[in-house]
Structures are given as structure tokens and as C-alpha cells.
Tab-separated table of C-alpha atoms in Angstrom:
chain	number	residue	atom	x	y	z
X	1027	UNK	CA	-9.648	14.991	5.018
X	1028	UNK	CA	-11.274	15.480	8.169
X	1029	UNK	CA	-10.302	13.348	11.175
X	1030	UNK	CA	-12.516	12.640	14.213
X	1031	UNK	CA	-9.525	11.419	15.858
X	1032	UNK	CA	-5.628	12.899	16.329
X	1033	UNK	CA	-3.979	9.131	16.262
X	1034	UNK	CA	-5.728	8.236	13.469
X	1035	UNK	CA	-4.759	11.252	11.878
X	1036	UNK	CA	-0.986	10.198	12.743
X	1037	UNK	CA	-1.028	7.067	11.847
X	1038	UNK	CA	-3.131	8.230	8.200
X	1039	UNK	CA	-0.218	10.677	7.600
X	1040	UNK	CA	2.645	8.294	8.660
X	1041	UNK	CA	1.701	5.567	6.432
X	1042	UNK	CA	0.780	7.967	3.718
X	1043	UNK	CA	4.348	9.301	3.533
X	1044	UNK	CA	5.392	5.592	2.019
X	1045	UNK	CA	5.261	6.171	-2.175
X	1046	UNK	CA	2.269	5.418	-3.733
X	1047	UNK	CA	-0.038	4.695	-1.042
X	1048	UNK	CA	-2.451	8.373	-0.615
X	1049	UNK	CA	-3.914	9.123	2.368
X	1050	UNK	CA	-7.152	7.215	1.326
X	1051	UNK	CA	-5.433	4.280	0.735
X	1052	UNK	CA	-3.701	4.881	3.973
X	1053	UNK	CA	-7.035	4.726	5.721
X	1054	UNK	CA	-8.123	1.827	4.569
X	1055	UNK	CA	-5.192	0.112	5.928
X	1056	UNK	CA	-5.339	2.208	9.434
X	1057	UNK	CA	-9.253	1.000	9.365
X	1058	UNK	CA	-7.923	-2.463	8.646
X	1059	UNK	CA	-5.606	-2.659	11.327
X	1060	UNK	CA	-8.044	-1.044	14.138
X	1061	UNK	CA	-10.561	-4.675	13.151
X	1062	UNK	CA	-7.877	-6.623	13.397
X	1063	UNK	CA	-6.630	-8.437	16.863
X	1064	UNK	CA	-4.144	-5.613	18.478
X	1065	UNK	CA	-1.703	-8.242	17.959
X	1066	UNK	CA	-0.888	-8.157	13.988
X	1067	UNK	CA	-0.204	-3.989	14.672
X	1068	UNK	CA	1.976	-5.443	17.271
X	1069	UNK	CA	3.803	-7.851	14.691
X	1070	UNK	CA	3.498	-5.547	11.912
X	1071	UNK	CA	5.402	-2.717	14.046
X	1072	UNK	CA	7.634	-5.301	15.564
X	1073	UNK	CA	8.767	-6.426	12.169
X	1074	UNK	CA	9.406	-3.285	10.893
X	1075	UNK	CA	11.122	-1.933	13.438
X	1076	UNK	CA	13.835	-4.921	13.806
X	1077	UNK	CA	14.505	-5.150	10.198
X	1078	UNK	CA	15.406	-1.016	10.763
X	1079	UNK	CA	17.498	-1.434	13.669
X	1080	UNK	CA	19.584	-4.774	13.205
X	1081	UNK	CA	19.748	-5.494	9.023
X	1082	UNK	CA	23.323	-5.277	7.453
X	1083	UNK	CA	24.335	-4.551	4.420
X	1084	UNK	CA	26.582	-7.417	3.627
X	1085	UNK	CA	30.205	-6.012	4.030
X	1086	UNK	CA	31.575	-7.113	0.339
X	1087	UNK	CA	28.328	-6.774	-1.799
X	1088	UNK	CA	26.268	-4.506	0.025
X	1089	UNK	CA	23.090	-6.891	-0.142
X	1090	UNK	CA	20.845	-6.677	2.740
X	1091	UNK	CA	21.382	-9.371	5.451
X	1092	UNK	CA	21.287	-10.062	8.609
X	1093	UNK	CA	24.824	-11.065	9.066
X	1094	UNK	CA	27.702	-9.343	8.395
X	1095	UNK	CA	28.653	-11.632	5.067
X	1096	UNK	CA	25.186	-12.384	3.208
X	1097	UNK	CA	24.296	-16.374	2.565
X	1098	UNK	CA	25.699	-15.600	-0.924
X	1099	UNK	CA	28.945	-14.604	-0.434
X	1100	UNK	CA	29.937	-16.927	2.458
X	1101	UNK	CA	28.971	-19.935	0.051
X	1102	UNK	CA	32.008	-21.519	-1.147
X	1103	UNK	CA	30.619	-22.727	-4.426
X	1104	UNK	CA	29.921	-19.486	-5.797
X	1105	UNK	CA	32.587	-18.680	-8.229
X	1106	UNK	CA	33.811	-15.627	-6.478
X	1107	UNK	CA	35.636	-14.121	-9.708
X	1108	UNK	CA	32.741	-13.646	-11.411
X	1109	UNK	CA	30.499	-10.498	-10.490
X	1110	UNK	CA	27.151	-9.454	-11.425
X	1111	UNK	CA	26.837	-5.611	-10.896
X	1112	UNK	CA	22.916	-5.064	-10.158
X	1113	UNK	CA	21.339	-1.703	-8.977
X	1114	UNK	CA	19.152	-3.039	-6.218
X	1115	UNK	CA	18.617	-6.047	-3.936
X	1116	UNK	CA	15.662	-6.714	-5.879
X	1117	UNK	CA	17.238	-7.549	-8.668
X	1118	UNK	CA	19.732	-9.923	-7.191
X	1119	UNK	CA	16.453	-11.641	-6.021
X	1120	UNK	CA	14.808	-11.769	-9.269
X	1121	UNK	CA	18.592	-13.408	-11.049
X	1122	UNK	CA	19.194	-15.803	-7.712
X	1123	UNK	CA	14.997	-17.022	-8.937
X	1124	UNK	CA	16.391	-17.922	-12.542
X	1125	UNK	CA	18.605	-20.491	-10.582
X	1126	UNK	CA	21.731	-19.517	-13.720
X	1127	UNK	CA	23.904	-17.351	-12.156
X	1128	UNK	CA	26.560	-19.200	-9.953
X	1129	UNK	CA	28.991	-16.084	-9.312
X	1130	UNK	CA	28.605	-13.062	-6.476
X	1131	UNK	CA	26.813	-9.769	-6.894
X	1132	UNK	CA	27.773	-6.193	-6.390
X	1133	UNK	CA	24.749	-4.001	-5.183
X	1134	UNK	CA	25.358	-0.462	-6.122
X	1135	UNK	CA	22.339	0.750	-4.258
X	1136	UNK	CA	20.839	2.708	-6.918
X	1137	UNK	CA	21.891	4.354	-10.981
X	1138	UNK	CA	23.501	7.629	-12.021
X	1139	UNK	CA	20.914	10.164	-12.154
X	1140	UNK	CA	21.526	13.092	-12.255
X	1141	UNK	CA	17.678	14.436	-11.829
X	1142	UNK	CA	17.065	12.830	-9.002
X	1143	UNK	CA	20.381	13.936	-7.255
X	1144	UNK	CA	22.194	10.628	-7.404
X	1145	UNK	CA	25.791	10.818	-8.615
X	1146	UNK	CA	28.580	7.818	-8.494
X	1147	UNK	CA	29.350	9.111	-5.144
X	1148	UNK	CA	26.117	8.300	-3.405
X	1149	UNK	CA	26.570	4.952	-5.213
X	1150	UNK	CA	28.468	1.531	-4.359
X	1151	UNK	CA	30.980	2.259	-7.362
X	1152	UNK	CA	34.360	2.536	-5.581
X	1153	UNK	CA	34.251	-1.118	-3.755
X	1154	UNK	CA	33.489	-2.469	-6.905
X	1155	UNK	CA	36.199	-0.679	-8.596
X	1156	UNK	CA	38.703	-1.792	-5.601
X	1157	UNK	CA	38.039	-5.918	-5.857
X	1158	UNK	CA	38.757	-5.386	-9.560
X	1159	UNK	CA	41.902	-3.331	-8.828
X	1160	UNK	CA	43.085	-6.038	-6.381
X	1161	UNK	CA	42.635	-8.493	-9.252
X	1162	UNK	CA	39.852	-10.304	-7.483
X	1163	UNK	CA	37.723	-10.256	-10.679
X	1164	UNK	CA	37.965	-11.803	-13.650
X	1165	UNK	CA	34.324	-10.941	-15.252
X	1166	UNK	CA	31.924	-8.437	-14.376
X	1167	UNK	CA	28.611	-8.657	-15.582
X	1168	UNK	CA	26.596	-5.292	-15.787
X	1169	UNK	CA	22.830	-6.149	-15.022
X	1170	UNK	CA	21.629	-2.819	-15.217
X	1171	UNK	CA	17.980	-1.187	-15.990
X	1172	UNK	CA	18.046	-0.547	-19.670
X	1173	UNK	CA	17.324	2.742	-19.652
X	1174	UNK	CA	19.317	5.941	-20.297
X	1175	UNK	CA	20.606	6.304	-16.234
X	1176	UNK	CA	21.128	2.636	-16.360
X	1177	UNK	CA	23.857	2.693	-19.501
X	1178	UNK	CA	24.916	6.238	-18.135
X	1179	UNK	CA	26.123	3.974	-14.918
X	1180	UNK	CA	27.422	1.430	-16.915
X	1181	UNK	CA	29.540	3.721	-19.025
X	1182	UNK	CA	30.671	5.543	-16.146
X	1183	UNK	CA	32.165	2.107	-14.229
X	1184	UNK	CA	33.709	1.013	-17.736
X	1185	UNK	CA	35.550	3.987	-17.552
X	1186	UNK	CA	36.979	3.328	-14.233
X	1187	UNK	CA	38.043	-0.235	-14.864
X	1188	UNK	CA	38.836	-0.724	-18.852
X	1189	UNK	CA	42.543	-0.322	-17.436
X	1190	UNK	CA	42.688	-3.211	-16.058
X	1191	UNK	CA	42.578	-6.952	-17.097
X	1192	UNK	CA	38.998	-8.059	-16.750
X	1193	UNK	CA	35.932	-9.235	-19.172
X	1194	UNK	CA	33.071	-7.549	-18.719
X	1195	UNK	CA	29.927	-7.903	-20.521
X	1196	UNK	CA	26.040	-6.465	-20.118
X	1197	UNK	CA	23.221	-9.137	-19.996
X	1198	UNK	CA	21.242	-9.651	-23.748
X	1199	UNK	CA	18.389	-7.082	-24.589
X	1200	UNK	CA	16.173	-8.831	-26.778
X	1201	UNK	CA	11.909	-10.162	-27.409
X	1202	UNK	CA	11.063	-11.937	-23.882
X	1203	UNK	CA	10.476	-16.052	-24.051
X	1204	UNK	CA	6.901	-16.506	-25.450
X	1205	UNK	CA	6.443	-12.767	-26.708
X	1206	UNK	CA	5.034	-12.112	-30.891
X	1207	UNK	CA	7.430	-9.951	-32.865
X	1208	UNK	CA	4.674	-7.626	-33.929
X	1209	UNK	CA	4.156	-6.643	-30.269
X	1210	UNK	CA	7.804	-5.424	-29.465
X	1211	UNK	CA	9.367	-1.969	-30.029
X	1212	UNK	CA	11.318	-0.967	-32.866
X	1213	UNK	CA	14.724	-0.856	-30.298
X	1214	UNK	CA	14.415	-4.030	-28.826
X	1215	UNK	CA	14.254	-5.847	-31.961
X	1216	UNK	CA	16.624	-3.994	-33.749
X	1217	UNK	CA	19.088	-4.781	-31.061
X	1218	UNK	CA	18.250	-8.878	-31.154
X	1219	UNK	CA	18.859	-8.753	-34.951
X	1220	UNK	CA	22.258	-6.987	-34.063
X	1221	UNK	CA	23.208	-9.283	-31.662
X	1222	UNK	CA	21.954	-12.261	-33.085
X	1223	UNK	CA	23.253	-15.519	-31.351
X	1224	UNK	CA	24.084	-18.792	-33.113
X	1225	UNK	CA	21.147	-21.110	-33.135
X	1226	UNK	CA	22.974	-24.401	-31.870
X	1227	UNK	CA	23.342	-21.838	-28.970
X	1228	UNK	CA	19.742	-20.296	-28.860
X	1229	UNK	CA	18.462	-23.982	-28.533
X	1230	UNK	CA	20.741	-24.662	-25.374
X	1231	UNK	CA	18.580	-22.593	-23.022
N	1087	UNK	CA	10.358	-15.360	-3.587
N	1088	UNK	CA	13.764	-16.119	-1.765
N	1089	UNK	CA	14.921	-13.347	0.679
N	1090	UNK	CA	18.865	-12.748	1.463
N	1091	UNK	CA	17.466	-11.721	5.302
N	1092	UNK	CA	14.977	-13.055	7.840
N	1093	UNK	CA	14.186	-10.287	9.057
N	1094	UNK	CA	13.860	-8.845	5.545
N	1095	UNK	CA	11.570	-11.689	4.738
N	1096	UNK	CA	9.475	-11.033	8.279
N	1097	UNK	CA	8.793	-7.688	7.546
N	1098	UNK	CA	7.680	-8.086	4.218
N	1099	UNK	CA	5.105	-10.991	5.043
N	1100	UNK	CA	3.582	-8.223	7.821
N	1101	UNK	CA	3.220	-6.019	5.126
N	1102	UNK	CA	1.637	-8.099	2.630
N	1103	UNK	CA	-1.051	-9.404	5.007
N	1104	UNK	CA	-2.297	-5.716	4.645
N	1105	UNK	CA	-5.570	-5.682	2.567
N	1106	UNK	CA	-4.414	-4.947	-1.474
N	1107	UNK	CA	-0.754	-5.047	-0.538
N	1108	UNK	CA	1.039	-8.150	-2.557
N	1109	UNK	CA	4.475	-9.649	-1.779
N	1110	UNK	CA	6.138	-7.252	-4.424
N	1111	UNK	CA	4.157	-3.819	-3.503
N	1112	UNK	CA	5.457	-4.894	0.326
N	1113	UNK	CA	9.155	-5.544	-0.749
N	1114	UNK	CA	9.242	-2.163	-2.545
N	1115	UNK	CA	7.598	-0.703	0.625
N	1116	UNK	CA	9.882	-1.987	3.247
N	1117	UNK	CA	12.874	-1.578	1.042
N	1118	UNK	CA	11.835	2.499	0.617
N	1119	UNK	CA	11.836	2.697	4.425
N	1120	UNK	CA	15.700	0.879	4.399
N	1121	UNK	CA	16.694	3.790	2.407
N	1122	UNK	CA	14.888	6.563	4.676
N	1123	UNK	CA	16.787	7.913	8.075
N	1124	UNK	CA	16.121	5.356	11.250
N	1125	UNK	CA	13.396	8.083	12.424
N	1126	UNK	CA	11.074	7.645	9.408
N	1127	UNK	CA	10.229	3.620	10.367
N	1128	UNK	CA	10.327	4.629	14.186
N	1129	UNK	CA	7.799	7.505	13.563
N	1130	UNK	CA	5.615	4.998	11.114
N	1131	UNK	CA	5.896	2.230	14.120
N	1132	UNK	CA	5.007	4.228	16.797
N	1133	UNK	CA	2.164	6.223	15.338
N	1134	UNK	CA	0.573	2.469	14.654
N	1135	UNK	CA	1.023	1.301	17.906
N	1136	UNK	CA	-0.391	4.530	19.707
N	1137	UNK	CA	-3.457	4.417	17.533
N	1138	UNK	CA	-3.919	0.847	18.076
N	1139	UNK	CA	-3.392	1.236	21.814
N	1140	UNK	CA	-4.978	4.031	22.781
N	1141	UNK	CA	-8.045	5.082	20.062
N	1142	UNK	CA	-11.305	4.990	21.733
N	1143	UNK	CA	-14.691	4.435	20.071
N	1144	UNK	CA	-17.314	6.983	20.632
N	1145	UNK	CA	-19.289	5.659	23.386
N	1146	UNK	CA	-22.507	7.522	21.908
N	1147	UNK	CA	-21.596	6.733	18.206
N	1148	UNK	CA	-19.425	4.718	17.722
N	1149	UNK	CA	-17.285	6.505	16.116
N	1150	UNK	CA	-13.785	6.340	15.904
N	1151	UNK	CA	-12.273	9.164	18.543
N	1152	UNK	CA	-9.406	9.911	21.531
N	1153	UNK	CA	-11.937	10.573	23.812
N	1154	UNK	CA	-14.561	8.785	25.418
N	1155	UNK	CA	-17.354	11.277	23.384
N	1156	UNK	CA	-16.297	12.268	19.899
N	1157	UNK	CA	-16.170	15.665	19.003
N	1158	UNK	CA	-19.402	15.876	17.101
N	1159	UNK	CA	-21.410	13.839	19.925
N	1160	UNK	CA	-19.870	16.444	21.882
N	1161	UNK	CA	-20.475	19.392	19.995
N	1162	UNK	CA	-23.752	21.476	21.382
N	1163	UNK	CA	-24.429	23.122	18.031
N	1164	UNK	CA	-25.498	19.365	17.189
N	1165	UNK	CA	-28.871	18.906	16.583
N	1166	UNK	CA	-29.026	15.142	18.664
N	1167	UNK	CA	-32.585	14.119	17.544
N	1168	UNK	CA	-31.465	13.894	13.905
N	1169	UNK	CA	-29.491	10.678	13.765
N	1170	UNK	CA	-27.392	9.534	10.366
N	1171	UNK	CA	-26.642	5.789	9.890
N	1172	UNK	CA	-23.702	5.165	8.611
N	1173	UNK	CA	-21.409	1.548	7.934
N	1174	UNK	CA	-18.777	3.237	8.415
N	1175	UNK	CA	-16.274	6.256	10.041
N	1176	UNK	CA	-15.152	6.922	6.163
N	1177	UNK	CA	-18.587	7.370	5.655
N	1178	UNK	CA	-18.575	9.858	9.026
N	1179	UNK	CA	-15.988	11.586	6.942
N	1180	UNK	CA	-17.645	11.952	3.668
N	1181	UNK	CA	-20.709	13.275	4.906
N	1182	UNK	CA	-18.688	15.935	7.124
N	1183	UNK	CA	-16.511	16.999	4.224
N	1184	UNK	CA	-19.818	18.144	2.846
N	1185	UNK	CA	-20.727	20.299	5.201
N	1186	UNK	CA	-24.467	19.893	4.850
N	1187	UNK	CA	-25.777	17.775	8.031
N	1188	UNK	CA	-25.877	18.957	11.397
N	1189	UNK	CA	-27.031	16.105	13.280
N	1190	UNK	CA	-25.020	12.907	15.184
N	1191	UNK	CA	-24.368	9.561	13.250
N	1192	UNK	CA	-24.605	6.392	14.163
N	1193	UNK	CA	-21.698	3.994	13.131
N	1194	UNK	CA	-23.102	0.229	12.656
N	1195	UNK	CA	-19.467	-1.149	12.199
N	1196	UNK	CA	-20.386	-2.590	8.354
N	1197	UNK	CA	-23.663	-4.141	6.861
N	1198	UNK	CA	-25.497	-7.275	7.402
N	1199	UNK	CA	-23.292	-9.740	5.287
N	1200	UNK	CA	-24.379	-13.913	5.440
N	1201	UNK	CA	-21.923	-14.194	2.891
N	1202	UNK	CA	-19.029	-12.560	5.099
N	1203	UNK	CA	-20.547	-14.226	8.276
N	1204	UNK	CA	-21.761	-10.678	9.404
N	1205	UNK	CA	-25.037	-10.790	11.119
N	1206	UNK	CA	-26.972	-8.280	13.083
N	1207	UNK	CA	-25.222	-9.082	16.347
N	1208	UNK	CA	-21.824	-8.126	15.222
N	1209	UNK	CA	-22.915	-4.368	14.286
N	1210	UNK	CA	-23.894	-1.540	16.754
N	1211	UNK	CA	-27.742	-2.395	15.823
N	1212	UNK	CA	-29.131	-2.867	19.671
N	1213	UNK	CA	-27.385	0.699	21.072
N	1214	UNK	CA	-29.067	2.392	17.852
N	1215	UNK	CA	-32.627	0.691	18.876
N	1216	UNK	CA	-32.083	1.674	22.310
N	1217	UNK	CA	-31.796	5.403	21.563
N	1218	UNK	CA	-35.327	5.088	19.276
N	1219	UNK	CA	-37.232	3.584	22.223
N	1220	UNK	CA	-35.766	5.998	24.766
N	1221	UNK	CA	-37.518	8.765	22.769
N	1222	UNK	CA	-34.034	10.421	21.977
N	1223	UNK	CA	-34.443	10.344	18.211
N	1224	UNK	CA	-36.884	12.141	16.120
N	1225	UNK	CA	-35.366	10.994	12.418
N	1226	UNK	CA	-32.630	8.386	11.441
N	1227	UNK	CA	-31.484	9.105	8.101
N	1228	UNK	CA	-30.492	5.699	6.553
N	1229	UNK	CA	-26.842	6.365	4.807
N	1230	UNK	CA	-25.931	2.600	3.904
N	1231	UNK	CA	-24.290	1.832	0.061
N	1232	UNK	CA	-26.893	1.019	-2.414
N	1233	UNK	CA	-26.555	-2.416	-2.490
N	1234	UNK	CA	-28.338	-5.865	-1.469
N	1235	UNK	CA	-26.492	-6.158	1.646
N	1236	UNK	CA	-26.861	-2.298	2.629
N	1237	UNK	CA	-30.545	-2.594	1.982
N	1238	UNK	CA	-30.945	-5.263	3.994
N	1239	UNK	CA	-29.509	-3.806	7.071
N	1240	UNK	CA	-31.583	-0.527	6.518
N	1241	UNK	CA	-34.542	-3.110	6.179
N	1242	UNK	CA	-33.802	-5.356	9.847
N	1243	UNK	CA	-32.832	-2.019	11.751
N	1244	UNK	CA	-36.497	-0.590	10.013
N	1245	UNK	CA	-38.194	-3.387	11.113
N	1246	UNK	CA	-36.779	-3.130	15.152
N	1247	UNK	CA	-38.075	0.227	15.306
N	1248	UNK	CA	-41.165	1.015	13.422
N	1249	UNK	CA	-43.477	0.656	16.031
N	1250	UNK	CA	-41.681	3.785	17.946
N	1251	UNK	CA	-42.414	7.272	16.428
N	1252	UNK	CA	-39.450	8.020	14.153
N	1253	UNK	CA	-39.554	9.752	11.226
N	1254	UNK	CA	-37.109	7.694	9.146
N	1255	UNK	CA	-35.623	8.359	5.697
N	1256	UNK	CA	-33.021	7.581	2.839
N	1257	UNK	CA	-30.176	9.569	1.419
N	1258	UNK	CA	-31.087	9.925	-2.138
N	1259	UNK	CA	-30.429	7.848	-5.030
N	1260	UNK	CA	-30.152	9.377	-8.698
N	1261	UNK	CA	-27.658	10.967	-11.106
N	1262	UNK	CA	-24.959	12.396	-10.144
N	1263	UNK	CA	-24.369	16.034	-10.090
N	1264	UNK	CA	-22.578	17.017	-13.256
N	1265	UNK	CA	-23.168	13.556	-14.938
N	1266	UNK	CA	-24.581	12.713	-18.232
N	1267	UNK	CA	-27.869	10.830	-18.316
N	1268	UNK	CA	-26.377	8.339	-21.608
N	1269	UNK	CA	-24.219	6.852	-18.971
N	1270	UNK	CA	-25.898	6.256	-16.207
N	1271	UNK	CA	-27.066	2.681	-15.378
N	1272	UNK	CA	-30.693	1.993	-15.756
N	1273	UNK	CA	-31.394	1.358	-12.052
N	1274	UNK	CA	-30.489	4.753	-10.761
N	1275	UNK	CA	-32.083	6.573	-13.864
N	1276	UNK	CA	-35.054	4.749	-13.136
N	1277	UNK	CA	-34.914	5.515	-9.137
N	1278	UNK	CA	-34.372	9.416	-9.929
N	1279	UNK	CA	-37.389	9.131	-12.459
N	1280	UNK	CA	-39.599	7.531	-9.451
N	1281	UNK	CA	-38.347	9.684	-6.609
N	1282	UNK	CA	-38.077	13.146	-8.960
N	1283	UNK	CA	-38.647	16.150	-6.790
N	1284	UNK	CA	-40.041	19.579	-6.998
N	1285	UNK	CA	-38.352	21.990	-9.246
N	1286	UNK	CA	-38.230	24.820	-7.235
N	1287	UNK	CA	-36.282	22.412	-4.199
N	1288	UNK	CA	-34.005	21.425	-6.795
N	1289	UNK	CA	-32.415	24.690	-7.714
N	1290	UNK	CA	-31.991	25.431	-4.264
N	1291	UNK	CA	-28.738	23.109	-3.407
């Protein structure tokens, strides 16, 4: 790509280097901003810059915040002795949307992987294994990815706590709300006929 | 979507008011940036707000440049009677990549939209009139998209300057190279039918 001008050039490349936008894509939103008022580069850059410099990663479950506890765990009606171990902030969004999780998280910032470089160290793994150790927990929920790095993370924090007193348990795999049998896989529904729940209990939800 | 941060949930709305960029493509993209070194955002930031400061457009075409004259309008292997008409600076680019016009261009800015509430005043139109009746043009190439709104801007700029003595043309329309006729819609097969051209010119690109 040939550039009639250096900034734009920059800018192309810098906002090109975020994943999954190419440097045509990246143009269009360059070309975007230059038709715009100056002001919404102003509040785009603004924004971005802040949330760089002065967001926290809440001190017990490493959530992003913008204090140093997150709204979560300073609320005194979550039941603090029940954890829900997620990989990513995301996901603590997309359970706090359900509105049926009343307990705390633990954000472990990421899976065991061992292709793309991450091992438990570069993870949140030894806080969580420290409130359990101090007897803090009573159940830990693993809401992990269920994919082969999300089980090898599970497997790996098992490890590390089965000594101790504590329930733990992994979310239910099974055919999504609203979704025909003939249209899952072969795992999925093997594994909801395996774990088959009461249906005095299946009609609760 | 509920946000644990402020200035989590800031950043992503800037984001998302980029064209094609939902709430969840802006998360993911602000969130990638919380994982990157402090430099990456500050780099991103200030490459945005130097561009949107400080880019300059072309004061001969309009183009998008760091100096007052772009480099092509500023180039003196440019033949500067030959004048390309372009919506666009992507279109600037497309052309160049080519490698196959020596001329200047003439960026309108966009196309003669009713529906978008883009009329003939908001595009470059009057500068590129002035340089017909000043004698400085000998052909305008018209390099607008095939479509209702592109041929109606091609059409009003046509009709300001046909009384001057300008040989004007249009980039041709037809099948693309390396395409198979079975595909192609019956519009352009029809155009490249009407507008077919001698043999012995077409071997020679």
C-alpha cells in the first residue's frame, strides 16, 4: 500500500497492529476519523489512553476496575465463599448478564497453553490457590472454555487444591436452550446423556 | 452489556462508534491493548491525534498529504493536463498501485448522494471546474464506481464543463481480467459487448 501521506501511514500501521483489523480495514477507519469533527479522535484517544494509564485490576479477583476492590467484590451480598474461576473478564460479564450467579469470581487472565507460551505461571493460579488454602472457600466453580487448554487448566488447579476441604465443580456441557438434537455434535450430546439431570430439576430453570 | 469499569465502558463506546466495529469486536479490541505494554496504546493514541492534527489536504487535489502540495501534484514527471477524477484517496491509491497513469487526480470527497444528503456543494466540484475554464486541463478521466450515484456525479460535473474544450473520458467497464464470462452479470457483459475494442490494442496491456 502506497501512502500519499507519512501520518496516515502511522496511524494505518498503528491501528493495523490491533488483531483482526488489516491495514485496509485500518484505512477505512483512519478515513473515517479524518470526516469526522477533530473532536471524536480527541475522545477516542482520550478514552483509550485513560483506561491504559489509571484501570486496576481488582486486588482479590483480578477483574478490571477502576478501584482498587471491583463493584463485585466490595458488595456484601455476594456470598464470598463461593468462587467462579473464569479465564477472562469477558466471561465474568457474560455470567454477571445471566443475573444466577450470586458468589465472587477469580480471573485467571488467560488458559494453559502451552503453544502459545502461556504456562500456570503467567496465569492468576497461585491467589486462587492461596484464598482456598486460607480456608476462605468453600466451592469453586471452574467456568472454563471447553476446549483441550481449558480442561488442561482445570486439571492443573485440581491438582493444586484436591488437598484441601473444598467442593468444586465445572459448569454443565450440554445442547443450548432452543437448539434441535440433530444439529449438535456427537460430544456434546454424549456428555448431556451422561450427565443427565433429574427432570423435576430440568423444569426449575 | 454491564461493564466492571467506567473507564472500561468509555473506551469501548469510542471504539464502537467506529464504522463496522460492534460493542463486542470493541471490547475484544480494547481488552487486547490492556494486555499489550503501556507503549502500544500510547503509540496507537498519538499516531491518531498527529494525523488528525496535523494532515493537510492537497491544496491542488485534494488529496490527502503532510504538505501543502502532495507528492504527485508535486512531482514534475507529472503530466498536469491529464486530470483523473476520483471519490476518493483509496481510489488515489488503487490507481497508483497500478502503475499505469501518469497524470494528477482530482479528489471530489465522495459522489453526489440525495439519499445521504450529499449534494454538489459538499464535494470539490467548483475547484475541478475552475481548472477546465482556466485552460489547465486537456482530458479528465472520469474514475467514479459504476453506480447510480457515481454516474450522476460524472453526469453534473459533465454538464459544468462541456462548453470548455476538454477531451473527457471513462475508465472502462467490462470483464474482469482473468474472469469467466458464465459469471459475470449481464450489465457489464453487455457494456464490454457495446464498448469492445480493437484486437490488436487489446493484446497490448
Amino acid at each position: 500500500m502506497e501512502f500519499s501521506s507519512k501520518l496516515l501511514e502511522n496511524a494505518v500501521n498503528e491501528v493495523s497492529r490491533l488483531p483482526g483489523i488489516g491495514k485496509r480495514t485500518a484505512l477505512r477507519l483512519v478515513l473515517h476519523l479524518l470526516k469526522q469533527p477533530k473532536e471524536h479522535t480527541k475522545f477516542l484517544t482520550d478514552a483509550l489512553s485513560q483506561l491504559r494509564s489509571d484501570v486496576k485490576s481488582c486486588k482479590k479477583c483480578h477483574n478490571i476496575s477502576d478501584t482498587i476492590l471491583c463493584d463485585i467484590c466490595s458488595n456484601p451480598n455476594r456470598k464470598e465463599e463461593i468462587i467462579c474461576v473464569v479465564e477472562d473478564i469477558r466471561d465474568v460479564m457474560a455470567i454477571e448478564n445471566t443475573g444466577q450467579f450470586r458468589g465472587l469470581y477469580h480471573v485467571l487472565g488467560g488458559k494453559i497453553s502451552p503453544i502459545e507460551g502461556v504456562g500456570p505461571q503467567n496465569l492468576n493460579i497461585d491467589s486462587l490457590v492461596e484464598k482456598v488454602q486460607n480456608g476462605e472457600v468453600k466451592e469453586l466453580i471452574f467456568a472454563l472454555s471447553s476446549t483441550m487448554e481449558g480442561d488442561t487448566t482445570n486439571f492443573y488447579i485440581f491438582k493444586q487444591i484436591e488437598k484441601y476441604k473444598v467442593i468444586t465443580s465445572t459448569i454443565a456441557r450440554g445442547i443450548s436452550v432452543g437448539d434441535e438434537l440433530e444439529y449438535a455434535d456427537e460430544v456434546t450430546l454424549g456428555r448431556s446423556i451422561i450427565n443427565r439431570i433429574p427432570f423435576e430439576q430440568s423444569i426449575k430453570g
